[in-house]
Amino acid sequence: MRYEVTVDGHTYQVEINEEGHITIDGQTVEVDFAQIGNSGLYSLLVDNESFEALVEPRENIWLVLLRGDLYEVDVVDERVRLLRARASLTVPESGEVTIRAPMPGLVVSVPVEMGQEVSKGDNLVILESMKMENELKAPRDGRIERINIKAGDSVERDQILVVIS
Amino acid sequence: MRYEVTVDGHTYQVEINEEGHITIDGQTVEVDFAQIGNSGLYSLLVDNESFEALVEPRENIWLVLLRGDLYEVDVVDERVRLLRARASLTVPESGEVTIRAPMPGLVVSVPVEMGQEVSKGDNLVILESMKMENELKAPRDGRIERINIKAGDSVERDQILVVIS
Amino acid sequence: MAETPTLFRKVLIANRGEIAVRIIRACRELGLRTVAVYSDVDRNAMHVRHATEAYHIGPPPPRESYLRIDKILDVAKRSGADAIHPGYGFLAERPDFAQACLDEGIAFIGPTPEAIAAMGDKVVARRTVQEAGVPVVPGTDVMLRDDELEAEASRIGYPLLIKAAAGGGGKGMRRVDRPEDFEGALHSARREAEAAFGDGSVYLEKLIEGGRHIEIQILADTHGNVIYLGERECSIQRRHQKLLEESPSPFVNEALRRRMGEVALQAARAVNYCNAGTIEFLVDRDRNFYFLEMNTRLQVEHPVTEFVTNLDIVKEQIRIARGRKLSRTQDEIEIKGAAIECRINAEDPYNNFLPSTGTITAMTLPTGPGVRVDTGVTAGDQITPYYDPLISKLICWGDTRGEALLRMRRALSEYKIMGLKTNIPFHQNLLDSARFIGGQYDTTFVEERFSMGGGREFRPEIAAIIATLVAHEERRKAAQIVRRDGRDGQVSKWKLAGRWEQMWR
Amino acid sequence: MAETPTLFRKVLIANRGEIAVRIIRACRELGLRTVAVYSDVDRNAMHVRHATEAYHIGPPPPRESYLRIDKILDVAKRSGADAIHPGYGFLAERPDFAQACLDEGIAFIGPTPEAIAAMGDKVVARRTVQEAGVPVVPGTDVMLRDDELEAEASRIGYPLLIKAAAGGGGKGMRRVDRPEDFEGALHSARREAEAAFGDGSVYLEKLIEGGRHIEIQILADTHGNVIYLGERECSIQRRHQKLLEESPSPFVNEALRRRMGEVALQAARAVNYCNAGTIEFLVDRDRNFYFLEMNTRLQVEHPVTEFVTNLDIVKEQIRIARGRKLSRTQDEIEIKGAAIECRINAEDPYNNFLPSTGTITAMTLPTGPGVRVDTGVTAGDQITPYYDPLISKLICWGDTRGEALLRMRRALSEYKIMGLKTNIPFHQNLLDSARFIGGQYDTTFVEERFSMGGGREFRPEIAAIIATLVAHEERRKAAQIVRRDGRDGQVSKWKLAGRWEQMWR
């Protein structure tokens, strides 16, 4: 699994490989990671170097207290990145808008019907991908013009799922 | 709410009155009770005397660490006491067994049907009482002979609900 | 003059936070029962949990709770407390409070109301000690009108300081570098003093550049014995707030220590002082020293003195209040090794020391040899905006100053506080600073020569890895929840109830 | 004899638990990097988290991990460690390990292999120190056959002790009161010694009734300087396991201290001892003292000596291993105040001290003046059956023994450990015992004259109220959950996923 991880303005490309390895900005290190009890205390061994940190979630970021310093870390996985990128596309004020699959996946449900009026932010398709369920939302108000898929369908990346007019 | 509370072989009658008062073995004291964060640490003021304790649940009891000593406390409320008393009744090996309401309540569901074969421990009736849902179980193997109630019924204490033969 | 010993069995602590806990501990070790008082937001506080008894005294603002003499005396009567320890801050230096205790027949663990009053007015204090032969910073010693002050200013010379007579904590204080700025500074200092203390009186002092703030701890009993316990170096300050203190001072040699100690005793004797007190001095580059003021109470930084003298100052305070003699004579006081105290505040050193409030969600204390933590909070406790931002004090002792510094670095790296920002990174930077390590600092050091950049090693890539692994794990767990409860969209209410029954029964 | 200083920068700690953490702290304060080793069950342990680096060395049983010289030396090489500290237990008193380190060019922070070997065989040790003029308990000093031992037994007189030559911890030890019991006891002692140490050799010692176990800490450098740091009173034992230690001993006066110290130095010199070591003595009611054995390593109870001498023994060990001179001379050693150590074990004092294992679910450490905690665990850590039950050591210092006792009581009441049983109530009872407070105890005290009943105040009714309130609250919360998710019997999977998204994104 790949992540884009931002700390203090620098973005690292982190990839969690098979158990016990991580690649960070192209460099592979051996890691051994453990949570201490149910607390937010973690122990990390990176190529046998030992680190202890307290970790807590905050709205959109992770707080990591390491050797006295508090780091604010933004961890973005592919799925979230794709969704974020999709959400930031500029959408025409009128005319047709096509909703495409941001990644390959399995359609879990389609909570809208042909001809239905939808508002910006309404769920159009629930797509299971990378073991997570992802909500594809309406980028603006409109009417459902076309539905190309149904629950249970497998879809490819960029396949057109729904069209709003 | 009344509780029977057993510590070190002695059983106390504890009643939680309106906010701020407790009666223990007939004596009423003013209490102020607070949990510290989300931990198992609690602060108790009893008539202004201050106590600090760590509390944790264990299977059927509460562990209370108070001033260095670990107390094992069994807290039984009316509901549990009634259920326990019911469970301890001797049940004839054969013949009819009547399942009565151990307390007044509302029938939430009856997950068995007339004529159904049930095993000891199977749920017969879900009864809501004292804001809790209570499972009334078959005291031995048998066949459902009669069902006097349905979901939604209000029942009185000792009312016959189900008969097993 | 042998007085009848004052017996008391139950001590009310008219304070909160770490100092209340500190005093409760001393009382418990003396077999005394303790009474805590608390405001609404302090119900769960550590001092409430550690005391034998605890009483509510009102809403969070100090004026409605911790400063309410009537409520505190009422609790003392209801609880049967026969002594009161005021801690520091709040009512500690209020002569009317000390007097009210005495009037009620309650022992006040501190000096007499007269001594508090004499030292509370800075102008009177200056005059009093000066008459006793104590050197003071050149300045004005009587109340003067604005025009008189301006004339005096020319006599004293610039740069100079305008200070509030009732002052403390830098409020009502102004530095003036040129005669043309004097009038404006005077008016603004008077306004600030009036607002802060209800008293706009000010006086002038020559500004001593490159000065160090060094104070002498003294103890005086009711039998006429007065001793000093060496000095504390308190020049690490920011906006007149001390951040780190050490004893001994790297700037003070044995001869200077003795001279300052003797002068401190003169100042104390000038007001017939009794109980624990501190004489603050300004020491210039040539080791001339000048009386600044006397704090007629226990100081925040008393633990560094305790570490190097092996004396428990709070217990001595109680001993004195009971009418007993000091447990040591001056000859028996020996300074052993070196101690440093870091004040751990809820403030963000990377963001102009902005106060940080909230709930402490997790805390790991440093332990081991030579480490002492005086804390008023544990995980789950809240830091509110109503009181000072002091979370705890971390104090380390070493056989040498070097060992104490290295031990403090080790302890700081073990100390973990989550839920709000703390100034631990400030202390870590300070302890890496060559000038600080070399003992080369004065009261302007933190504000003028120190930056948070420092040479410390940051490990953002490690933080990145840790956060990613935690996020990855949470994601995996959450995926399982969706999976488990998934397809059919149902979680049985029986299952939920069942889980709970298992837990609580 | 000035030797070349041995430079090292990275220290491997061939141990676990509190002592590994203790040594890591000393190294960090000296600017040394540290290498931890851990078995499978110790992956999450505190010593792993505190070290600079950590390496896995095998399964939990010590024979497969902490006792594997080959694996530990392999880690030393891989990590570039140039020194090894063995702690206590495990490999600390194995001459072959010390030798193997030296063979690999790694500094061994401890005595020479020869000194370890000489003191490791108790019979050889007795003979060696006896030749140096050190008094030993009357007994046998050479290896004897069974019939010879029986003859010697008659000479020495009953009661007597049969002891294993390779012994320690009471294994292979038998008390014999009558000649007719001798033969049976001899065989069973030999069997036990054979099983425990792979060596069935035993020797005899006269049994000294009412004896106290008092030991002298010594330090010796490579320049021929040897000093003693006063004594430790270790008579509070149960089945030969020490539970509480104090320094100074309430039984030892200045003259006896000096005599025992001088004799300890003779014993150390007899084996050209170097680094830290401890000479254990048995002291009878008339203050005669007899050499028992020498522990050629750091002791568990070293902190009480550190508190009263203000010397860091672990740092001195490192200093010595670096070839430097001791930081103090004998004249500079002064015993200040009194220190007590309580060993906090995971065992149930109400149930025959049965070991207790499990996860520590919550822990509150005592802090404040005069309190030191040397711990190897925090909340979330596990106590496993593989290693000794020592959770931590609580050490308190006081200006007098009385103050230290009262402070220890205070600290014990603040110390909270949840998840398993500890012996804290034992210590609380002990500190309430009049005989203990009076210093009237010998090595038989805990087993023969002490009971857990004590005069302590129990508050079962408060425990009842607290548990009821918690149960009541849990019940109320659970009722709300059933209610919220209730009637329709559904929890939306989107809702669950949504909650989670909010949390992790």
Tab-separated table of N, CA, C and O in Angstrom, chain A residues 1 3 5 7 12 14 16 22 24 33 42 44 46 49 51-56 58 62-73 75 77 79 108 128 130-133, chain C residues 350 361-364 412-413 415-421 424-425 428 456-472 474-475 477-479 482-483 487:
chain	number	residue	atom	x	y	z
A	1	MET	N	0.833	-1.196	0.000
A	1	MET	CA	0.000	0.000	0.000
A	1	MET	C	0.874	1.256	0.000
A	1	MET	O	1.827	1.361	0.757
A	3	TYR	N	1.414	5.467	0.332
A	3	TYR	CA	0.886	6.639	1.021
A	3	TYR	C	1.709	7.863	0.653
A	3	TYR	O	2.915	7.758	0.419
A	5	VAL	N	2.809	11.130	2.535
A	5	VAL	CA	2.848	11.522	3.936
A	5	VAL	C	3.564	12.857	4.074
A	5	VAL	O	4.721	12.988	3.667
A	7	VAL	N	4.957	15.963	6.400
A	7	VAL	CA	5.391	16.435	7.720
A	7	VAL	C	6.186	17.712	7.503
A	7	VAL	O	7.095	17.726	6.672
A	12	TYR	N	6.603	12.798	1.884
A	12	TYR	CA	7.332	11.553	1.660
A	12	TYR	C	6.427	10.585	0.908
A	12	TYR	O	5.223	10.537	1.133
A	14	VAL	N	5.614	6.939	0.945
A	14	VAL	CA	5.853	5.793	1.822
A	14	VAL	C	5.084	4.602	1.289
A	14	VAL	O	3.899	4.707	0.989
A	16	ILE	N	4.186	0.599	2.228
A	16	ILE	CA	4.285	-0.510	3.167
A	16	ILE	C	4.322	-1.781	2.346
A	16	ILE	O	3.359	-2.131	1.673
A	22	ILE	N	9.454	-1.224	4.765
A	22	ILE	CA	8.834	0.014	4.318
A	22	ILE	C	9.797	0.684	3.348
A	22	ILE	O	11.013	0.644	3.551
A	24	ILE	N	10.623	4.338	1.907
A	24	ILE	CA	10.331	5.757	2.087
A	24	ILE	C	11.219	6.550	1.141
A	24	ILE	O	12.450	6.430	1.193
A	33	PHE	N	7.150	-2.823	14.296
A	33	PHE	CA	6.285	-1.804	14.882
A	33	PHE	C	5.352	-2.467	15.890
A	33	PHE	O	4.790	-3.526	15.620
A	42	TYR	N	3.635	3.778	21.049
A	42	TYR	CA	4.124	2.831	20.054
A	42	TYR	C	5.636	2.722	20.121
A	42	TYR	O	6.328	3.677	20.468
A	44	LEU	N	8.881	1.605	17.685
A	44	LEU	CA	9.282	1.351	16.296
A	44	LEU	C	10.770	1.053	16.251
A	44	LEU	O	11.580	1.787	16.817
A	46	VAL	N	13.608	0.733	13.443
A	46	VAL	CA	13.931	0.946	12.031
A	46	VAL	C	15.373	0.511	11.832
A	46	VAL	O	16.287	1.180	12.321
A	49	GLU	N	17.223	0.582	14.964
A	49	GLU	CA	17.247	1.811	15.757
A	49	GLU	C	15.887	1.934	16.448
A	49	GLU	O	14.846	1.708	15.831
A	51	PHE	N	12.763	3.702	18.477
A	51	PHE	CA	12.020	4.947	18.686
A	51	PHE	C	10.759	4.632	19.478
A	51	PHE	O	10.144	3.584	19.290
A	52	GLU	N	10.369	5.585	20.326
A	52	GLU	CA	9.139	5.444	21.088
A	52	GLU	C	8.332	6.697	20.830
A	52	GLU	O	8.878	7.798	20.882
A	53	ALA	N	7.053	6.554	20.529
A	53	ALA	CA	6.265	7.742	20.225
A	53	ALA	C	4.848	7.601	20.746
A	53	ALA	O	4.310	6.498	20.850
A	54	LEU	N	4.265	8.724	21.111
A	54	LEU	CA	2.841	8.776	21.404
A	54	LEU	C	2.152	9.276	20.142
A	54	LEU	O	2.600	10.253	19.538
A	55	VAL	N	1.084	8.608	19.747
A	55	VAL	CA	0.390	8.970	18.514
A	55	VAL	C	-1.090	9.156	18.809
A	55	VAL	O	-1.689	8.349	19.520
A	56	GLU	N	-1.649	10.237	18.276
A	56	GLU	CA	-3.085	10.482	18.440
A	56	GLU	C	-3.677	11.066	17.163
A	56	GLU	O	-3.031	11.869	16.502
A	58	ARG	N	-6.068	13.559	15.085
A	58	ARG	CA	-6.769	14.844	15.181
A	58	ARG	C	-7.464	15.025	13.839
A	58	ARG	O	-6.888	14.623	12.812
A	62	TRP	N	-2.429	13.218	11.950
A	62	TRP	CA	-1.937	12.448	13.094
A	62	TRP	C	-0.945	13.300	13.855
A	62	TRP	O	-0.070	13.918	13.257
A	63	LEU	N	-1.072	13.297	15.196
A	63	LEU	CA	-0.071	13.943	16.031
A	63	LEU	C	0.906	12.873	16.490
A	63	LEU	O	0.494	11.839	17.013
A	64	VAL	N	2.199	13.139	16.312
A	64	VAL	CA	3.228	12.184	16.727
A	64	VAL	C	4.205	12.904	17.653
A	64	VAL	O	4.868	13.858	17.244
A	65	LEU	N	4.247	12.468	18.913
A	65	LEU	CA	5.174	13.054	19.888
A	65	LEU	C	6.396	12.149	19.957
A	65	LEU	O	6.324	11.023	20.442
A	66	LEU	N	7.511	12.655	19.447
A	66	LEU	CA	8.714	11.843	19.284
A	66	LEU	C	9.910	12.610	19.839
A	66	LEU	O	10.213	13.699	19.353
A	67	ARG	N	10.552	12.057	20.839
A	67	ARG	CA	11.739	12.677	21.446
A	67	ARG	C	11.507	14.142	21.817
A	67	ARG	O	12.344	15.009	21.550
A	68	GLY	N	10.339	14.418	22.354
A	68	GLY	CA	10.051	15.757	22.851
A	68	GLY	C	9.376	16.664	21.842
A	68	GLY	O	8.797	17.676	22.210
A	69	ASP	N	9.466	16.312	20.549
A	69	ASP	CA	8.856	17.176	19.540
A	69	ASP	C	7.531	16.618	19.058
A	69	ASP	O	7.359	15.411	18.924
A	70	LEU	N	6.598	17.528	18.819
A	70	LEU	CA	5.277	17.143	18.344
A	70	LEU	C	5.214	17.383	16.834
A	70	LEU	O	5.364	18.513	16.375
A	71	TYR	N	5.024	16.319	16.078
A	71	TYR	CA	4.921	16.433	14.627
A	71	TYR	C	3.463	16.303	14.211
A	71	TYR	O	2.735	15.464	14.754
A	72	GLU	N	3.038	17.105	13.233
A	72	GLU	CA	1.712	16.958	12.665
A	72	GLU	C	1.883	16.274	11.320
A	72	GLU	O	2.553	16.803	10.435
A	73	VAL	N	1.302	15.102	11.194
A	73	VAL	CA	1.549	14.292	10.001
A	73	VAL	C	0.242	14.050	9.253
A	73	VAL	O	-0.746	13.615	9.826
A	75	VAL	N	-1.417	11.822	6.493
A	75	VAL	CA	-1.207	10.561	5.784
A	75	VAL	C	-2.342	10.380	4.776
A	75	VAL	O	-3.497	10.313	5.151
A	77	ASP	N	-3.723	8.022	1.598
A	77	ASP	CA	-3.511	6.812	0.801
A	77	ASP	C	-4.040	7.051	-0.616
A	77	ASP	O	-4.681	8.057	-0.916
A	79	ARG	N	-6.432	5.808	-2.295
A	79	ARG	CA	-7.869	5.930	-2.389
A	79	ARG	C	-8.304	7.367	-2.075
A	79	ARG	O	-9.025	7.999	-2.844
A	108	VAL	N	-21.140	-1.523	-4.891
A	108	VAL	CA	-21.861	-2.061	-3.738
A	108	VAL	C	-23.340	-1.687	-3.841
A	108	VAL	O	-24.209	-2.526	-3.648
A	128	GLU	N	-16.748	-0.387	-3.848
A	128	GLU	CA	-15.768	-1.016	-2.972
A	128	GLU	C	-14.462	-1.159	-3.726
A	128	GLU	O	-14.423	-1.699	-4.831
A	130	MET	N	-9.966	-1.411	-2.887
A	130	MET	CA	-8.919	-1.488	-1.869
A	130	MET	C	-9.511	-1.804	-0.502
A	130	MET	O	-9.150	-1.192	0.506
A	131	LYS	N	-10.455	-2.723	-0.483
A	131	LYS	CA	-11.063	-3.198	0.758
A	131	LYS	C	-11.853	-2.151	1.517
A	131	LYS	O	-12.212	-2.333	2.671
A	132	MET	N	-12.075	-0.990	0.880
A	132	MET	CA	-12.833	0.046	1.572
A	132	MET	C	-14.033	0.412	0.722
A	132	MET	O	-14.019	0.281	-0.491
A	133	GLU	N	-15.060	0.897	1.387
A	133	GLU	CA	-16.215	1.368	0.649
A	133	GLU	C	-16.050	2.874	0.437
A	133	GLU	O	-15.774	3.614	1.374
C	350	TYR	N	6.944	27.051	19.905
C	350	TYR	CA	7.134	27.344	18.477
C	350	TYR	C	6.171	28.443	18.015
C	350	TYR	O	6.249	28.897	16.896
C	361	THR	N	-4.232	13.786	27.484
C	361	THR	CA	-4.753	12.479	27.077
C	361	THR	C	-3.794	11.349	27.436
C	361	THR	O	-4.216	10.224	27.629
C	362	ALA	N	-2.526	11.649	27.513
C	362	ALA	CA	-1.552	10.620	27.886
C	362	ALA	C	-0.348	11.299	28.506
C	362	ALA	O	-0.011	12.426	28.152
C	363	MET	N	0.282	10.627	29.454
C	363	MET	CA	1.443	11.220	30.106
C	363	MET	C	2.370	10.113	30.580
C	363	MET	O	1.937	9.153	31.203
C	364	THR	N	3.639	10.234	30.246
C	364	THR	CA	4.658	9.311	30.735
C	364	THR	C	5.666	10.123	31.534
C	364	THR	O	6.255	11.061	31.021
C	412	LEU	N	13.980	14.915	30.171
C	412	LEU	CA	13.080	15.611	29.243
C	412	LEU	C	12.691	14.701	28.080
C	412	LEU	O	11.553	14.709	27.624
C	413	SER	N	13.649	13.901	27.616
C	413	SER	CA	13.336	13.042	26.466
C	413	SER	C	12.409	11.894	26.876
C	413	SER	O	11.739	11.307	26.043
C	415	TYR	N	9.966	12.360	29.161
C	415	TYR	CA	8.704	12.973	29.615
C	415	TYR	C	7.792	13.168	28.404
C	415	TYR	O	8.122	13.896	27.480
C	416	LYS	N	6.644	12.499	28.417
C	416	LYS	CA	5.717	12.619	27.292
C	416	LYS	C	4.371	13.115	27.785
C	416	LYS	O	3.779	12.524	28.678
C	417	ILE	N	3.917	14.199	27.197
C	417	ILE	CA	2.614	14.756	27.543
C	417	ILE	C	1.842	14.952	26.253
C	417	ILE	O	2.318	15.623	25.341
C	418	MET	N	0.660	14.366	26.168
C	418	MET	CA	-0.132	14.446	24.936
C	418	MET	C	-1.467	15.121	25.252
C	418	MET	O	-1.986	14.994	26.355
C	419	GLY	N	-1.997	15.817	24.263
C	419	GLY	CA	-3.307	16.450	24.433
C	419	GLY	C	-3.207	17.950	24.351
C	419	GLY	O	-4.178	18.625	24.054
C	420	LEU	N	-2.026	18.489	24.647
C	420	LEU	CA	-1.809	19.921	24.486
C	420	LEU	C	-0.327	20.156	24.255
C	420	LEU	O	0.489	19.271	24.413
C	421	LYS	N	0.014	21.373	23.862
C	421	LYS	CA	1.416	21.693	23.609
C	421	LYS	C	2.099	22.037	24.931
C	421	LYS	O	1.492	22.665	25.801
C	424	ILE	N	8.322	21.715	26.611
C	424	ILE	CA	9.446	20.776	26.698
C	424	ILE	C	10.467	21.019	25.577
C	424	ILE	O	11.674	21.036	25.855
C	425	PRO	N	10.048	21.251	24.317
C	425	PRO	CA	11.065	21.528	23.285
C	425	PRO	C	11.899	22.776	23.583
C	425	PRO	O	13.077	22.834	23.232
C	428	GLN	N	14.543	21.603	25.914
C	428	GLN	CA	15.512	20.770	25.199
C	428	GLN	C	16.476	21.621	24.393
C	428	GLN	O	17.679	21.380	24.393
C	456	ARG	N	19.274	20.831	17.458
C	456	ARG	CA	18.677	19.538	17.787
C	456	ARG	C	18.371	18.724	16.544
C	456	ARG	O	18.103	19.240	15.486
C	457	GLU	N	18.406	17.421	16.744
C	457	GLU	CA	18.151	16.509	15.641
C	457	GLU	C	16.652	16.256	15.533
C	457	GLU	O	16.027	15.766	16.458
C	458	PHE	N	16.082	16.618	14.397
C	458	PHE	CA	14.677	16.304	14.163
C	458	PHE	C	14.595	15.047	13.316
C	458	PHE	O	15.453	14.797	12.484
C	459	ARG	N	13.570	14.273	13.521
C	459	ARG	CA	13.423	13.051	12.750
C	459	ARG	C	12.046	12.996	12.099
C	459	ARG	O	11.251	12.117	12.413
C	460	PRO	N	11.761	13.943	11.180
C	460	PRO	CA	10.429	13.949	10.571
C	460	PRO	C	10.126	12.663	9.813
C	460	PRO	O	8.985	12.227	9.758
C	461	GLU	N	11.172	12.053	9.235
C	461	GLU	CA	10.918	10.834	8.444
C	461	GLU	C	10.453	9.694	9.346
C	461	GLU	O	9.669	8.845	8.927
C	462	ILE	N	10.939	9.707	10.599
C	462	ILE	CA	10.492	8.670	11.547
C	462	ILE	C	9.041	8.940	11.943
C	462	ILE	O	8.214	8.021	12.030
C	463	ALA	N	8.727	10.226	12.170
C	463	ALA	CA	7.335	10.576	12.464
C	463	ALA	C	6.434	10.158	11.302
C	463	ALA	O	5.322	9.645	11.511
C	464	ALA	N	6.932	10.339	10.072
C	464	ALA	CA	6.152	9.963	8.889
C	464	ALA	C	5.898	8.461	8.872
C	464	ALA	O	4.777	8.003	8.629
C	465	ILE	N	6.928	7.692	9.156
C	465	ILE	CA	6.778	6.230	9.141
C	465	ILE	C	5.790	5.786	10.217
C	465	ILE	O	4.901	4.963	9.986
C	466	ILE	N	5.957	6.347	11.420
C	466	ILE	CA	5.084	5.928	12.530
C	466	ILE	C	3.630	6.257	12.215
C	466	ILE	O	2.743	5.413	12.362
C	467	ALA	N	3.375	7.483	11.751
C	467	ALA	CA	1.998	7.875	11.460
C	467	ALA	C	1.412	7.001	10.356
C	467	ALA	O	0.248	6.596	10.425
C	468	THR	N	2.234	6.683	9.365
C	468	THR	CA	1.740	5.839	8.273
C	468	THR	C	1.368	4.453	8.779
C	468	THR	O	0.325	3.895	8.425
C	469	LEU	N	2.216	3.905	9.639
C	469	LEU	CA	1.935	2.565	10.159
C	469	LEU	C	0.672	2.560	11.015
C	469	LEU	O	-0.128	1.637	10.945
C	470	VAL	N	0.493	3.604	11.814
C	470	VAL	CA	-0.711	3.676	12.646
C	470	VAL	C	-1.938	3.825	11.743
C	470	VAL	O	-2.941	3.128	11.914
C	471	ALA	N	-1.842	4.707	10.743
C	471	ALA	CA	-2.961	4.926	9.828
C	471	ALA	C	-3.294	3.637	9.073
C	471	ALA	O	-4.454	3.261	8.922
C	472	HIS	N	-2.246	2.949	8.643
C	472	HIS	CA	-2.410	1.701	7.912
C	472	HIS	C	-3.139	0.666	8.775
C	472	HIS	O	-4.066	-0.006	8.323
C	474	GLU	N	-5.069	1.242	11.416
C	474	GLU	CA	-6.438	1.687	11.682
C	474	GLU	C	-7.331	1.389	10.480
C	474	GLU	O	-8.475	0.958	10.620
C	475	ARG	N	-6.790	1.611	9.300
C	475	ARG	CA	-7.490	1.368	8.055
C	475	ARG	C	-7.845	-0.110	7.937
C	475	ARG	O	-8.951	-0.487	7.569
C	477	LYS	N	-8.098	-2.318	10.406
C	477	LYS	CA	-9.095	-2.656	11.420
C	477	LYS	C	-10.474	-2.209	10.981
C	477	LYS	O	-11.439	-2.944	11.101
C	478	ALA	N	-10.548	-0.987	10.476
C	478	ALA	CA	-11.840	-0.432	10.073
C	478	ALA	C	-12.412	-1.245	8.930
C	478	ALA	O	-13.611	-1.520	8.885
C	479	ALA	N	-11.545	-1.673	7.991
C	479	ALA	CA	-12.000	-2.490	6.875
C	479	ALA	C	-12.631	-3.769	7.413
C	479	ALA	O	-13.655	-4.238	6.927
C	482	VAL	N	-16.164	-3.076	8.748
C	482	VAL	CA	-17.120	-2.968	7.652
C	482	VAL	C	-17.421	-4.358	7.113
C	482	VAL	O	-18.547	-4.732	6.863
C	483	ARG	N	-16.358	-5.162	6.983
C	483	ARG	CA	-16.517	-6.516	6.473
C	483	ARG	C	-17.406	-7.359	7.376
C	483	ARG	O	-18.329	-8.016	6.945
C	487	ARG	N	-22.071	-6.853	4.579
C	487	ARG	CA	-23.112	-7.170	3.624
C	487	ARG	C	-24.562	-7.033	4.082
C	487	ARG	O	-25.348	-6.323	3.487
